[in-house]
């Protein structure tokens, strides 16, 4: 061996050979793959590129589940992908991708990435071990596989011969129902702390056990989530709570101390309230969301945020009332406080916070049952969501059973019976203006 073979330049890291699982030895058939994904795979192949199905779809099919979407990996560069498909758009700065559109279905095509900066073209931007941008392209699965997060997500279905390429023991992990991060977990979470959330999401959604090495850094590295841009966390929070497994996912996030990095004020209210009302309200809201999704009923993130942020909202509202502000003003001030503090962590778009605010504001009006406006309330665009939220609060233990029952009947009754119900309501106490700092009337505080 001559000396120069020992220079770092020539040292090729020892990487295991892949395990190739031929078509006859795995269960994935083309009939289970979206026709559009197949179209993209074949067109790439016929144009002389490599093309693989990768990520969640291969994982889900091996687990016997129906994939949510189909992601493709190729050696074609994004611009080359665009040349092949007229229905293609390039997206993402941090991670450039091609989206091929077929009506409502989008097939995501990612060019292989490489870990070798010197050889490849493109750019990678790092900061304190965190990957801010990764557009260094590679030319093979062998290069691409190491940048993927979990072994179960790093399996490649080859359109050339329908085999599965496995460099990381992903098939064995799937068989063992195990979620394992590729490489050194501490380094991989530092590269991208969102992987902490992805670990919990996949484990709970797919019923996988998290490998002890993958789990160990959770609590220690949780604070890194606070460095993630709030808009990216919003996307991730939706995946956590709108994936039909919100309740177990939330429980795991709390168990590992990660929830508080996403929702610090909610976490504080939960800790303060012990296992009481706030905790029941959240669990109930998430269980309802899961049930609705499994029944194919629509869910809105606005309702979810209304429930999640309700405990700190009630605290802030009581605080402002305690400082002498009237109920409606206190409610407005509390909403501003809670939403602006939360937006610093998880950027909730205005189109959702607007609806969340309406659901909150209507709570007070539903509780009041003012005879003059009760009928109009039924036609309010947010009446149904606000009514559902009222029921949720009652289920969690707020003393609102009578009020819920009244609104349930009021909706069902005919015009004449409604008139009767209104006439039986006790006349409303005139709202008196209080001086700031004045003593609070007994019972003036909002029902939790
Ligand atoms: P889902 O069922 O939620 O779509 P998925 O595994 O397909 O699950 P995507 O977010 O669609 O997840 O990403 C596709 C693939 O890209 C993943 O399977 C994984 O290989 C890779 N990937 C995505 N995000 C990351 C990340 N933050 N770090 C490393 N690899 C990632
Ligand atoms: Mg996917």
GROMACS .gro file of C-alpha atoms and ligand atoms in nm:
model
  480
    1UNK     CA    1   0.000   0.000   0.000
    2UNK     CA    2   0.151   0.332  -0.097
    3UNK     CA    3   0.130   0.635   0.127
    4UNK     CA    4  -0.111   0.835  -0.083
    5UNK     CA    5  -0.385   0.581  -0.035
    6UNK     CA    6  -0.403   0.695   0.328
    7UNK     CA    7  -0.478   1.058   0.258
    8UNK     CA    8  -0.830   1.152   0.356
    9UNK     CA    9  -0.898   1.228  -0.007
   10UNK     CA   10  -0.881   0.864  -0.098
   11UNK     CA   11  -1.053   0.712   0.202
   12UNK     CA   12  -1.391   0.593   0.093
   13UNK     CA   13  -1.612   0.541   0.397
   14UNK     CA   14  -1.696   0.178   0.442
   15UNK     CA   15  -2.058   0.143   0.354
   16UNK     CA   16  -2.248  -0.180   0.356
   17UNK     CA   17  -2.366  -0.334   0.032
   18UNK     CA   18  -2.742  -0.305  -0.011
   19UNK     CA   19  -2.978  -0.590   0.040
   20UNK     CA   20  -3.181  -0.629  -0.281
   21UNK     CA   21  -3.520  -0.786  -0.225
   22UNK     CA   22  -3.645  -0.921  -0.558
   23UNK     CA   23  -4.009  -0.886  -0.659
   24UNK     CA   24  -4.085  -1.247  -0.570
   25UNK     CA   25  -3.981  -1.186  -0.208
   26UNK     CA   26  -4.184  -0.880  -0.117
   27UNK     CA   27  -4.551  -0.791  -0.118
   28UNK     CA   28  -4.557  -0.465  -0.315
   29UNK     CA   29  -4.743  -0.499  -0.643
   30UNK     CA   30  -4.792  -0.232  -0.905
   31UNK     CA   31  -5.167  -0.258  -0.858
   32UNK     CA   32  -5.122  -0.086  -0.519
   33UNK     CA   33  -4.926   0.205  -0.663
   34UNK     CA   34  -5.102   0.517  -0.786
   35UNK     CA   35  -5.134   0.517  -1.165
   36UNK     CA   36  -4.985   0.867  -1.171
   37UNK     CA   37  -4.682   0.763  -0.968
   38UNK     CA   38  -4.630   0.475  -1.212
   39UNK     CA   39  -4.661   0.716  -1.503
   40UNK     CA   40  -4.390   0.938  -1.357
   41UNK     CA   41  -4.164   0.642  -1.274
   42UNK     CA   42  -4.194   0.500  -1.626
   43UNK     CA   43  -4.145   0.829  -1.803
   44UNK     CA   44  -3.828   0.897  -1.603
   45UNK     CA   45  -3.702   0.545  -1.676
   46UNK     CA   46  -3.780   0.571  -2.047
   47UNK     CA   47  -3.591   0.898  -2.062
   48UNK     CA   48  -3.285   0.714  -1.932
   49UNK     CA   49  -3.300   0.820  -1.566
   50UNK     CA   50  -3.311   0.609  -1.253
   51UNK     CA   51  -3.648   0.618  -1.081
   52UNK     CA   52  -3.756   0.476  -0.748
   53UNK     CA   53  -4.059   0.495  -0.528
   54UNK     CA   54  -3.929   0.592  -0.185
   55UNK     CA   55  -4.027   0.699   0.164
   56UNK     CA   56  -4.372   0.673   0.316
   57UNK     CA   57  -4.535   0.485   0.030
   58UNK     CA   58  -4.289   0.193   0.032
   59UNK     CA   59  -4.301   0.188   0.413
   60UNK     CA   60  -4.680   0.191   0.426
   61UNK     CA   61  -4.721  -0.078   0.159
   62UNK     CA   62  -4.480  -0.307   0.347
   63UNK     CA   63  -4.684  -0.243   0.662
   64UNK     CA   64  -4.999  -0.338   0.474
   65UNK     CA   65  -5.136   0.018   0.485
   66UNK     CA   66  -5.266   0.241   0.210
   67UNK     CA   67  -5.012   0.517   0.137
   68UNK     CA   68  -5.119   0.880   0.178
   69UNK     CA   69  -4.903   0.990  -0.113
   70UNK     CA   70  -4.628   0.864  -0.341
   71UNK     CA   71  -4.280   1.016  -0.340
   72UNK     CA   72  -4.024   0.945  -0.609
   73UNK     CA   73  -3.644   0.968  -0.606
   74UNK     CA   74  -3.439   1.005  -0.923
   75UNK     CA   75  -3.100   1.110  -1.053
   76UNK     CA   76  -3.270   1.360  -1.288
   77UNK     CA   77  -3.220   1.719  -1.170
   78UNK     CA   78  -3.533   1.923  -1.098
   79UNK     CA   79  -3.502   2.113  -1.427
   80UNK     CA   80  -3.469   1.785  -1.615
   81UNK     CA   81  -3.781   1.655  -1.444
   82UNK     CA   82  -3.964   1.969  -1.550
   83UNK     CA   83  -3.862   1.912  -1.912
   84UNK     CA   84  -4.034   1.573  -1.905
   85UNK     CA   85  -4.366   1.688  -1.756
   86UNK     CA   86  -4.562   1.991  -1.865
   87UNK     CA   87  -4.775   1.963  -1.548
   88UNK     CA   88  -4.466   2.011  -1.328
   89UNK     CA   89  -4.372   2.285  -1.084
   90UNK     CA   90  -4.047   2.329  -0.898
   91UNK     CA   91  -4.092   2.422  -0.534
   92UNK     CA   92  -3.889   2.479  -0.218
   93UNK     CA   93  -3.575   2.678  -0.158
   94UNK     CA   94  -3.452   2.489   0.147
   95UNK     CA   95  -3.505   2.162  -0.035
   96UNK     CA   96  -3.574   2.191  -0.407
   97UNK     CA   97  -3.832   1.947  -0.539
   98UNK     CA   98  -4.044   1.886  -0.846
   99UNK     CA   99  -4.419   1.851  -0.806
  100UNK     CA  100  -4.594   1.676  -1.093
  101UNK     CA  101  -4.967   1.758  -1.086
  102UNK     CA  102  -5.244   1.523  -1.193
  103UNK     CA  103  -5.569   1.694  -1.096
  104UNK     CA  104  -5.576   1.694  -0.717
  105UNK     CA  105  -5.295   1.435  -0.691
  106UNK     CA  106  -4.937   1.557  -0.665
  107UNK     CA  107  -4.643   1.326  -0.720
  108UNK     CA  108  -4.334   1.460  -0.545
  109UNK     CA  109  -4.008   1.397  -0.729
  110UNK     CA  110  -3.684   1.455  -0.538
  111UNK     CA  111  -3.340   1.445  -0.695
  112UNK     CA  112  -3.091   1.225  -0.507
  113UNK     CA  113  -2.890   1.421  -0.252
  114UNK     CA  114  -2.525   1.356  -0.181
  115UNK     CA  115  -2.326   1.398   0.135
  116UNK     CA  116  -2.014   1.471  -0.066
  117UNK     CA  117  -1.989   1.846  -0.105
  118UNK     CA  118  -1.672   1.852  -0.314
  119UNK     CA  119  -1.788   1.631  -0.599
  120UNK     CA  120  -2.145   1.733  -0.640
  121UNK     CA  121  -2.309   2.038  -0.782
  122UNK     CA  122  -2.551   2.257  -0.584
  123UNK     CA  123  -2.534   2.397  -0.231
  124UNK     CA  124  -2.576   2.299   0.131
  125UNK     CA  125  -2.604   2.556   0.410
  126UNK     CA  126  -2.531   2.453   0.768
  127UNK     CA  127  -2.548   2.642   1.099
  128UNK     CA  128  -2.449   2.489   1.434
  129UNK     CA  129  -2.488   2.140   1.292
  130UNK     CA  130  -2.832   2.224   1.153
  131UNK     CA  131  -2.903   2.186   0.781
  132UNK     CA  132  -3.063   2.507   0.663
  133UNK     CA  133  -3.060   2.414   0.297
  134UNK     CA  134  -2.974   2.097   0.110
  135UNK     CA  135  -2.950   2.114  -0.264
  136UNK     CA  136  -2.632   1.915  -0.318
  137UNK     CA  137  -2.735   1.659  -0.575
  138UNK     CA  138  -2.608   1.303  -0.592
  139UNK     CA  139  -2.627   1.043  -0.865
  140UNK     CA  140  -2.729   0.723  -0.689
  141UNK     CA  141  -2.937   0.566  -0.417
  142UNK     CA  142  -2.612   0.480  -0.241
  143UNK     CA  143  -2.548   0.851  -0.190
  144UNK     CA  144  -2.908   0.954  -0.124
  145UNK     CA  145  -2.998   0.695   0.137
  146UNK     CA  146  -2.789   0.840   0.422
  147UNK     CA  147  -2.967   1.173   0.432
  148UNK     CA  148  -3.306   1.011   0.496
  149UNK     CA  149  -3.438   1.007   0.849
  150UNK     CA  150  -3.561   0.662   0.954
  151UNK     CA  151  -3.465   0.321   0.819
  152UNK     CA  152  -3.831   0.252   0.739
  153UNK     CA  153  -3.835   0.568   0.526
  154UNK     CA  154  -3.520   0.478   0.334
  155UNK     CA  155  -3.639   0.190   0.119
  156UNK     CA  156  -3.635   0.228  -0.259
  157UNK     CA  157  -3.869   0.041  -0.493
  158UNK     CA  158  -3.692   0.013  -0.828
  159UNK     CA  159  -3.915   0.054  -1.135
  160UNK     CA  160  -3.646  -0.116  -1.344
  161UNK     CA  161  -3.701  -0.462  -1.192
  162UNK     CA  162  -3.960  -0.405  -0.912
  163UNK     CA  163  -3.706  -0.495  -0.644
  164UNK     CA  164  -3.658  -0.311  -0.313
  165UNK     CA  165  -3.316  -0.166  -0.235
  166UNK     CA  166  -3.235  -0.164   0.137
  167UNK     CA  167  -2.905  -0.018   0.262
  168UNK     CA  168  -3.009   0.039   0.623
  169UNK     CA  169  -3.195  -0.267   0.747
  170UNK     CA  170  -3.527  -0.094   0.693
  171UNK     CA  171  -3.714  -0.409   0.590
  172UNK     CA  172  -3.604  -0.591   0.907
  173UNK     CA  173  -3.703  -0.289   1.117
  174UNK     CA  174  -4.046  -0.279   0.953
  175UNK     CA  175  -4.088  -0.650   1.020
  176UNK     CA  176  -3.992  -0.587   1.383
  177UNK     CA  177  -4.232  -0.286   1.389
  178UNK     CA  178  -3.943  -0.065   1.492
  179UNK     CA  179  -3.864   0.298   1.413
  180UNK     CA  180  -3.492   0.367   1.400
  181UNK     CA  181  -3.303   0.678   1.296
  182UNK     CA  182  -3.021   0.628   1.045
  183UNK     CA  183  -2.676   0.722   1.180
  184UNK     CA  184  -2.593   0.895   1.507
  185UNK     CA  185  -2.924   1.009   1.657
  186UNK     CA  186  -2.781   1.314   1.835
  187UNK     CA  187  -2.618   1.441   1.517
  188UNK     CA  188  -2.923   1.363   1.302
  189UNK     CA  189  -3.162   1.549   1.536
  190UNK     CA  190  -2.923   1.843   1.547
  191UNK     CA  191  -2.917   1.851   1.167
  192UNK     CA  192  -3.294   1.882   1.169
  193UNK     CA  193  -3.481   1.893   1.503
  194UNK     CA  194  -3.815   1.842   1.325
  195UNK     CA  195  -3.708   1.477   1.312
  196UNK     CA  196  -3.797   1.463   1.685
  197UNK     CA  197  -4.158   1.534   1.593
  198UNK     CA  198  -4.148   1.304   1.293
  199UNK     CA  199  -4.028   1.018   1.515
  200UNK     CA  200  -4.324   1.057   1.747
  201UNK     CA  201  -4.571   1.105   1.463
  202UNK     CA  202  -4.464   0.794   1.270
  203UNK     CA  203  -4.439   0.580   1.584
  204UNK     CA  204  -4.789   0.666   1.701
  205UNK     CA  205  -4.951   0.665   1.359
  206UNK     CA  206  -4.798   0.336   1.247
  207UNK     CA  207  -4.787   0.159   1.583
  208UNK     CA  208  -4.407   0.131   1.578
  209UNK     CA  209  -4.181   0.106   1.882
  210UNK     CA  210  -3.911   0.371   1.890
  211UNK     CA  211  -3.563   0.217   1.912
  212UNK     CA  212  -3.401   0.312   2.248
  213UNK     CA  213  -3.112   0.497   2.077
  214UNK     CA  214  -3.361   0.694   1.867
  215UNK     CA  215  -3.569   0.777   2.175
  216UNK     CA  216  -3.287   0.864   2.417
  217UNK     CA  217  -3.215   1.221   2.295
  218UNK     CA  218  -3.582   1.333   2.291
  219UNK     CA  219  -3.599   1.529   2.613
  220UNK     CA  220  -3.246   1.668   2.600
  221UNK     CA  221  -3.271   1.791   2.242
  222UNK     CA  222  -3.634   1.911   2.261
  223UNK     CA  223  -3.530   2.276   2.309
  224UNK     CA  224  -3.378   2.271   1.956
  225UNK     CA  225  -3.735   2.283   1.825
  226UNK     CA  226  -3.744   2.645   1.929
  227UNK     CA  227  -3.494   2.726   1.652
  228UNK     CA  228  -3.722   2.597   1.379
  229UNK     CA  229  -3.902   2.862   1.174
  230UNK     CA  230  -4.257   2.900   1.304
  231UNK     CA  231  -4.411   2.847   0.959
  232UNK     CA  232  -4.246   2.506   0.925
  233UNK     CA  233  -4.368   2.412   1.273
  234UNK     CA  234  -4.722   2.503   1.173
  235UNK     CA  235  -4.705   2.251   0.886
  236UNK     CA  236  -4.568   1.992   1.124
  237UNK     CA  237  -4.831   2.059   1.392
  238UNK     CA  238  -5.105   1.999   1.135
  239UNK     CA  239  -4.947   1.664   1.049
  240UNK     CA  240  -4.923   1.578   1.419
  241UNK     CA  241  -5.285   1.659   1.498
  242UNK     CA  242  -5.472   1.596   1.174
  243UNK     CA  243  -5.337   1.249   1.101
  244UNK     CA  244  -5.614   1.055   1.278
  245UNK     CA  245  -5.384   0.975   1.574
  246UNK     CA  246  -5.380   1.311   1.748
  247UNK     CA  247  -5.453   1.187   2.098
  248UNK     CA  248  -5.174   0.927   2.129
  249UNK     CA  249  -4.939   1.167   1.950
  250UNK     CA  250  -5.019   1.448   2.194
  251UNK     CA  251  -4.975   1.213   2.491
  252UNK     CA  252  -4.635   1.107   2.359
  253UNK     CA  253  -4.529   1.469   2.298
  254UNK     CA  254  -4.616   1.551   2.657
  255UNK     CA  255  -4.453   1.236   2.786
  256UNK     CA  256  -4.122   1.329   2.623
  257UNK     CA  257  -4.146   1.695   2.723
  258UNK     CA  258  -4.174   1.816   2.362
  259UNK     CA  259  -4.525   1.961   2.371
  260UNK     CA  260  -4.414   2.260   2.577
  261UNK     CA  261  -4.164   2.363   2.309
  262UNK     CA  262  -4.452   2.396   2.063
  263UNK     CA  263  -4.724   2.528   2.297
  264UNK     CA  264  -4.551   2.682   2.602
  265UNK     CA  265  -4.856   2.862   2.744
  266UNK     CA  266  -5.076   2.555   2.703
  267UNK     CA  267  -4.815   2.341   2.874
  268UNK     CA  268  -4.799   2.588   3.167
  269UNK     CA  269  -5.179   2.586   3.204
  270UNK     CA  270  -5.182   2.206   3.195
  271UNK     CA  271  -4.913   2.176   3.459
  272UNK     CA  272  -5.094   2.430   3.678
  273UNK     CA  273  -5.425   2.249   3.637
  274UNK     CA  274  -5.289   1.901   3.717
  275UNK     CA  275  -5.499   1.628   3.557
  276UNK     CA  276  -5.803   1.849   3.573
  277UNK     CA  277  -6.033   2.032   3.339
  278UNK     CA  278  -5.777   2.163   3.086
  279UNK     CA  279  -5.624   1.822   3.042
  280UNK     CA  280  -5.965   1.659   2.989
  281UNK     CA  281  -6.067   1.929   2.743
  282UNK     CA  282  -5.761   1.873   2.525
  283UNK     CA  283  -5.785   1.495   2.537
  284UNK     CA  284  -6.153   1.512   2.445
  285UNK     CA  285  -6.092   1.758   2.159
  286UNK     CA  286  -5.818   1.542   2.011
  287UNK     CA  287  -6.019   1.221   2.050
  288UNK     CA  288  -6.312   1.390   1.871
  289UNK     CA  289  -6.080   1.507   1.592
  290UNK     CA  290  -5.947   1.152   1.546
  291UNK     CA  291  -6.298   1.013   1.537
  292UNK     CA  292  -6.417   1.268   1.282
  293UNK     CA  293  -6.119   1.200   1.055
  294UNK     CA  294  -6.172   0.825   1.075
  295UNK     CA  295  -6.536   0.884   0.978
  296UNK     CA  296  -6.425   1.103   0.684
  297UNK     CA  297  -6.591   1.409   0.835
  298UNK     CA  298  -6.428   1.748   0.784
  299UNK     CA  299  -6.213   1.899   1.056
  300UNK     CA  300  -6.080   2.251   1.073
  301UNK     CA  301  -5.749   2.346   1.228
  302UNK     CA  302  -5.930   2.652   1.368
  303UNK     CA  303  -6.137   2.431   1.598
  304UNK     CA  304  -5.829   2.241   1.706
  305UNK     CA  305  -5.647   2.562   1.796
  306UNK     CA  306  -5.958   2.691   1.975
  307UNK     CA  307  -5.940   2.385   2.201
  308UNK     CA  308  -5.563   2.374   2.244
  309UNK     CA  309  -5.537   2.739   2.338
  310UNK     CA  310  -5.855   2.758   2.549
  311UNK     CA  311  -5.681   2.690   2.886
  312UNK     CA  312  -5.437   2.981   2.858
  313UNK     CA  313  -5.716   3.195   2.709
  314UNK     CA  314  -5.933   3.147   3.017
  315UNK     CA  315  -5.636   3.232   3.240
  316UNK     CA  316  -5.563   3.554   3.052
  317UNK     CA  317  -5.928   3.648   3.043
  318UNK     CA  318  -5.956   3.610   3.418
  319UNK     CA  319  -5.641   3.814   3.455
  320UNK     CA  320  -5.787   4.105   3.255
  321UNK     CA  321  -6.120   4.081   3.435
  322UNK     CA  322  -5.933   4.088   3.763
  323UNK     CA  323  -5.786   4.417   3.645
  324UNK     CA  324  -6.131   4.563   3.603
  325UNK     CA  325  -6.195   4.519   3.230
  326UNK     CA  326  -6.548   4.427   3.123
  327UNK     CA  327  -6.610   4.071   2.996
  328UNK     CA  328  -6.605   4.133   2.623
  329UNK     CA  329  -6.301   4.358   2.643
  330UNK     CA  330  -6.121   4.103   2.860
  331UNK     CA  331  -6.202   3.833   2.608
  332UNK     CA  332  -6.061   4.042   2.320
  333UNK     CA  333  -5.746   4.127   2.513
  334UNK     CA  334  -5.696   3.764   2.614
  335UNK     CA  335  -5.735   3.650   2.253
  336UNK     CA  336  -5.473   3.899   2.137
  337UNK     CA  337  -5.233   3.789   2.413
  338UNK     CA  338  -5.269   3.418   2.354
  339UNK     CA  339  -5.259   3.426   1.976
  340UNK     CA  340  -4.964   3.661   1.947
  341UNK     CA  341  -4.761   3.465   2.202
  342UNK     CA  342  -4.842   3.137   2.031
  343UNK     CA  343  -4.762   3.271   1.683
  344UNK     CA  344  -4.404   3.331   1.796
  345UNK     CA  345  -4.362   2.952   1.816
  346UNK     CA  346  -4.608   2.809   1.567
  347UNK     CA  347  -4.724   3.049   1.297
  348UNK     CA  348  -5.098   2.994   1.265
  349UNK     CA  349  -5.220   3.167   0.947
  350UNK     CA  350  -5.476   3.440   0.993
  351UNK     CA  351  -5.747   3.256   0.804
  352UNK     CA  352  -5.746   3.007   1.091
  353UNK     CA  353  -5.698   3.241   1.388
  354UNK     CA  354  -5.988   3.449   1.260
  355UNK     CA  355  -6.220   3.150   1.293
  356UNK     CA  356  -6.064   3.045   1.624
  357UNK     CA  357  -6.143   3.391   1.762
  358UNK     CA  358  -6.502   3.369   1.643
  359UNK     CA  359  -6.549   3.030   1.810
  360UNK     CA  360  -6.414   3.178   2.133
  361UNK     CA  361  -6.618   3.497   2.117
  362UNK     CA  362  -6.937   3.305   2.055
  363UNK     CA  363  -6.890   3.100   2.373
  364UNK     CA  364  -6.986   3.392   2.588
  365UNK     CA  365  -7.286   3.469   2.373
  366UNK     CA  366  -7.403   3.107   2.377
  367UNK     CA  367  -7.376   3.106   2.755
  368UNK     CA  368  -7.572   3.428   2.778
  369UNK     CA  369  -7.867   3.305   2.565
  370UNK     CA  370  -7.985   3.659   2.506
  371UNK     CA  371  -8.350   3.636   2.387
  372UNK     CA  372  -8.299   3.917   2.138
  373UNK     CA  373  -8.011   3.756   1.952
  374UNK     CA  374  -8.058   3.382   2.007
  375UNK     CA  375  -8.243   3.329   1.679
  376UNK     CA  376  -7.982   3.524   1.483
  377UNK     CA  377  -7.712   3.310   1.641
  378UNK     CA  378  -7.843   3.003   1.460
  379UNK     CA  379  -7.759   3.167   1.128
  380UNK     CA  380  -7.409   3.272   1.233
  381UNK     CA  381  -7.150   3.106   1.003
  382UNK     CA  382  -6.962   2.980   1.309
  383UNK     CA  383  -7.264   2.875   1.511
  384UNK     CA  384  -7.212   2.504   1.452
  385UNK     CA  385  -6.843   2.510   1.545
  386UNK     CA  386  -6.911   2.726   1.851
  387UNK     CA  387  -7.195   2.498   1.962
  388UNK     CA  388  -6.969   2.191   1.920
  389UNK     CA  389  -6.708   2.369   2.127
  390UNK     CA  390  -6.964   2.441   2.398
  391UNK     CA  391  -7.051   2.070   2.408
  392UNK     CA  392  -6.684   1.987   2.431
  393UNK     CA  393  -6.638   2.214   2.732
  394UNK     CA  394  -6.938   2.055   2.898
  395UNK     CA  395  -6.804   1.706   2.830
  396UNK     CA  396  -6.475   1.808   2.990
  397UNK     CA  397  -6.662   1.911   3.304
  398UNK     CA  398  -6.763   2.278   3.267
  399UNK     CA  399  -7.105   2.333   3.431
  400UNK     CA  400  -7.280   2.394   3.100
  401UNK     CA  401  -7.515   2.097   3.073
  402UNK     CA  402  -7.833   2.310   3.090
  403UNK     CA  403  -7.702   2.557   2.839
  404UNK     CA  404  -7.597   2.282   2.594
  405UNK     CA  405  -7.930   2.113   2.632
  406UNK     CA  406  -8.111   2.441   2.567
  407UNK     CA  407  -7.920   2.506   2.243
  408UNK     CA  408  -7.967   2.147   2.128
  409UNK     CA  409  -8.343   2.179   2.171
  410UNK     CA  410  -8.355   2.531   2.031
  411UNK     CA  411  -8.201   2.411   1.702
  412UNK     CA  412  -8.440   2.119   1.670
  413UNK     CA  413  -8.763   2.303   1.752
  414UNK     CA  414  -9.005   2.474   1.512
  415UNK     CA  415  -9.066   2.848   1.509
  416UNK     CA  416  -9.348   2.845   1.761
  417UNK     CA  417  -9.165   2.629   2.014
  418UNK     CA  418  -8.857   2.846   1.976
  419UNK     CA  419  -9.067   3.152   2.061
  420UNK     CA  420  -9.186   2.972   2.370
  421UNK     CA  421  -8.829   2.882   2.471
  422UNK     CA  422  -8.720   3.242   2.431
  423UNK     CA  423  -9.007   3.375   2.639
  424UNK     CA  424  -8.914   3.136   2.920
  425UNK     CA  425  -8.558   3.265   2.941
  426UNK     CA  426  -8.490   3.474   3.247
  427UNK     CA  427  -8.463   3.842   3.152
  428UNK     CA  428  -8.105   3.950   3.106
  429UNK     CA  429  -7.933   4.140   3.385
  430UNK     CA  430  -7.837   4.486   3.262
  431UNK     CA  431  -7.467   4.499   3.214
  432UNK     CA  432  -7.317   4.767   3.434
  433UNK     CA  433  -6.994   4.936   3.346
  434UNK     CA  434  -6.739   4.879   3.615
  435UNK     CA  435  -6.469   5.118   3.715
  436UNK     CA  436  -6.121   4.984   3.647
  437UNK     CA  437  -5.994   4.823   3.966
  438UNK     CA  438  -6.350   4.790   4.094
  439UNK     CA  439  -6.456   4.471   4.268
  440UNK     CA  440  -6.567   4.189   4.048
  441UNK     CA  441  -6.928   4.079   4.068
  442UNK     CA  442  -6.967   3.727   4.203
  443UNK     CA  443  -7.006   3.481   3.913
  444UNK     CA  444  -6.889   3.730   3.652
  445UNK     CA  445  -6.597   3.516   3.550
  446UNK     CA  446  -6.620   3.313   3.228
  447UNK     CA  447  -6.710   2.946   3.268
  448UNK     CA  448  -6.387   2.754   3.200
  449LIG     P1  449  -4.605   1.063   0.515
  449LIG     O1  450  -4.682   0.937   0.518
  449LIG     O2  451  -4.630   1.153   0.630
  449LIG     O3  452  -4.604   1.135   0.382
  449LIG     P2  453  -4.327   1.023   0.449
  449LIG     O4  454  -4.226   0.929   0.510
  449LIG     O5  455  -4.359   1.004   0.306
  449LIG     O6  456  -4.454   1.013   0.540
  449LIG     P3  457  -4.257   1.290   0.380
  449LIG     O7  458  -4.251   1.408   0.469
  449LIG     O8  459  -4.355   1.283   0.269
  449LIG     O9  460  -4.275   1.166   0.477
  449LIG    O10  461  -4.111   1.272   0.322
  449LIG     C1  462  -4.077   1.173   0.223
  449LIG     C2  463  -3.943   1.109   0.256
  449LIG    O11  464  -3.841   1.210   0.257
  449LIG     C3  465  -3.935   1.046   0.395
  449LIG    O12  466  -3.982   0.916   0.396
  449LIG     C4  467  -3.787   1.053   0.423
  449LIG    O13  468  -3.717   0.953   0.357
  449LIG     C5  469  -3.748   1.185   0.360
  449LIG     N1  470  -3.757   1.297   0.457
  449LIG     C6  471  -3.860   1.383   0.474
  449LIG     N2  472  -3.835   1.473   0.570
  449LIG     C7  473  -3.714   1.443   0.618
  449LIG     C8  474  -3.630   1.500   0.718
  449LIG     N3  475  -3.671   1.605   0.790
  449LIG     N4  476  -3.509   1.444   0.738
  449LIG     C9  477  -3.466   1.337   0.664
  449LIG     N5  478  -3.542   1.280   0.571
  449LIG    C10  479  -3.662   1.331   0.545
  450LIG    MG1  480  -4.486   1.129   0.186
   0.00000   0.00000   0.00000
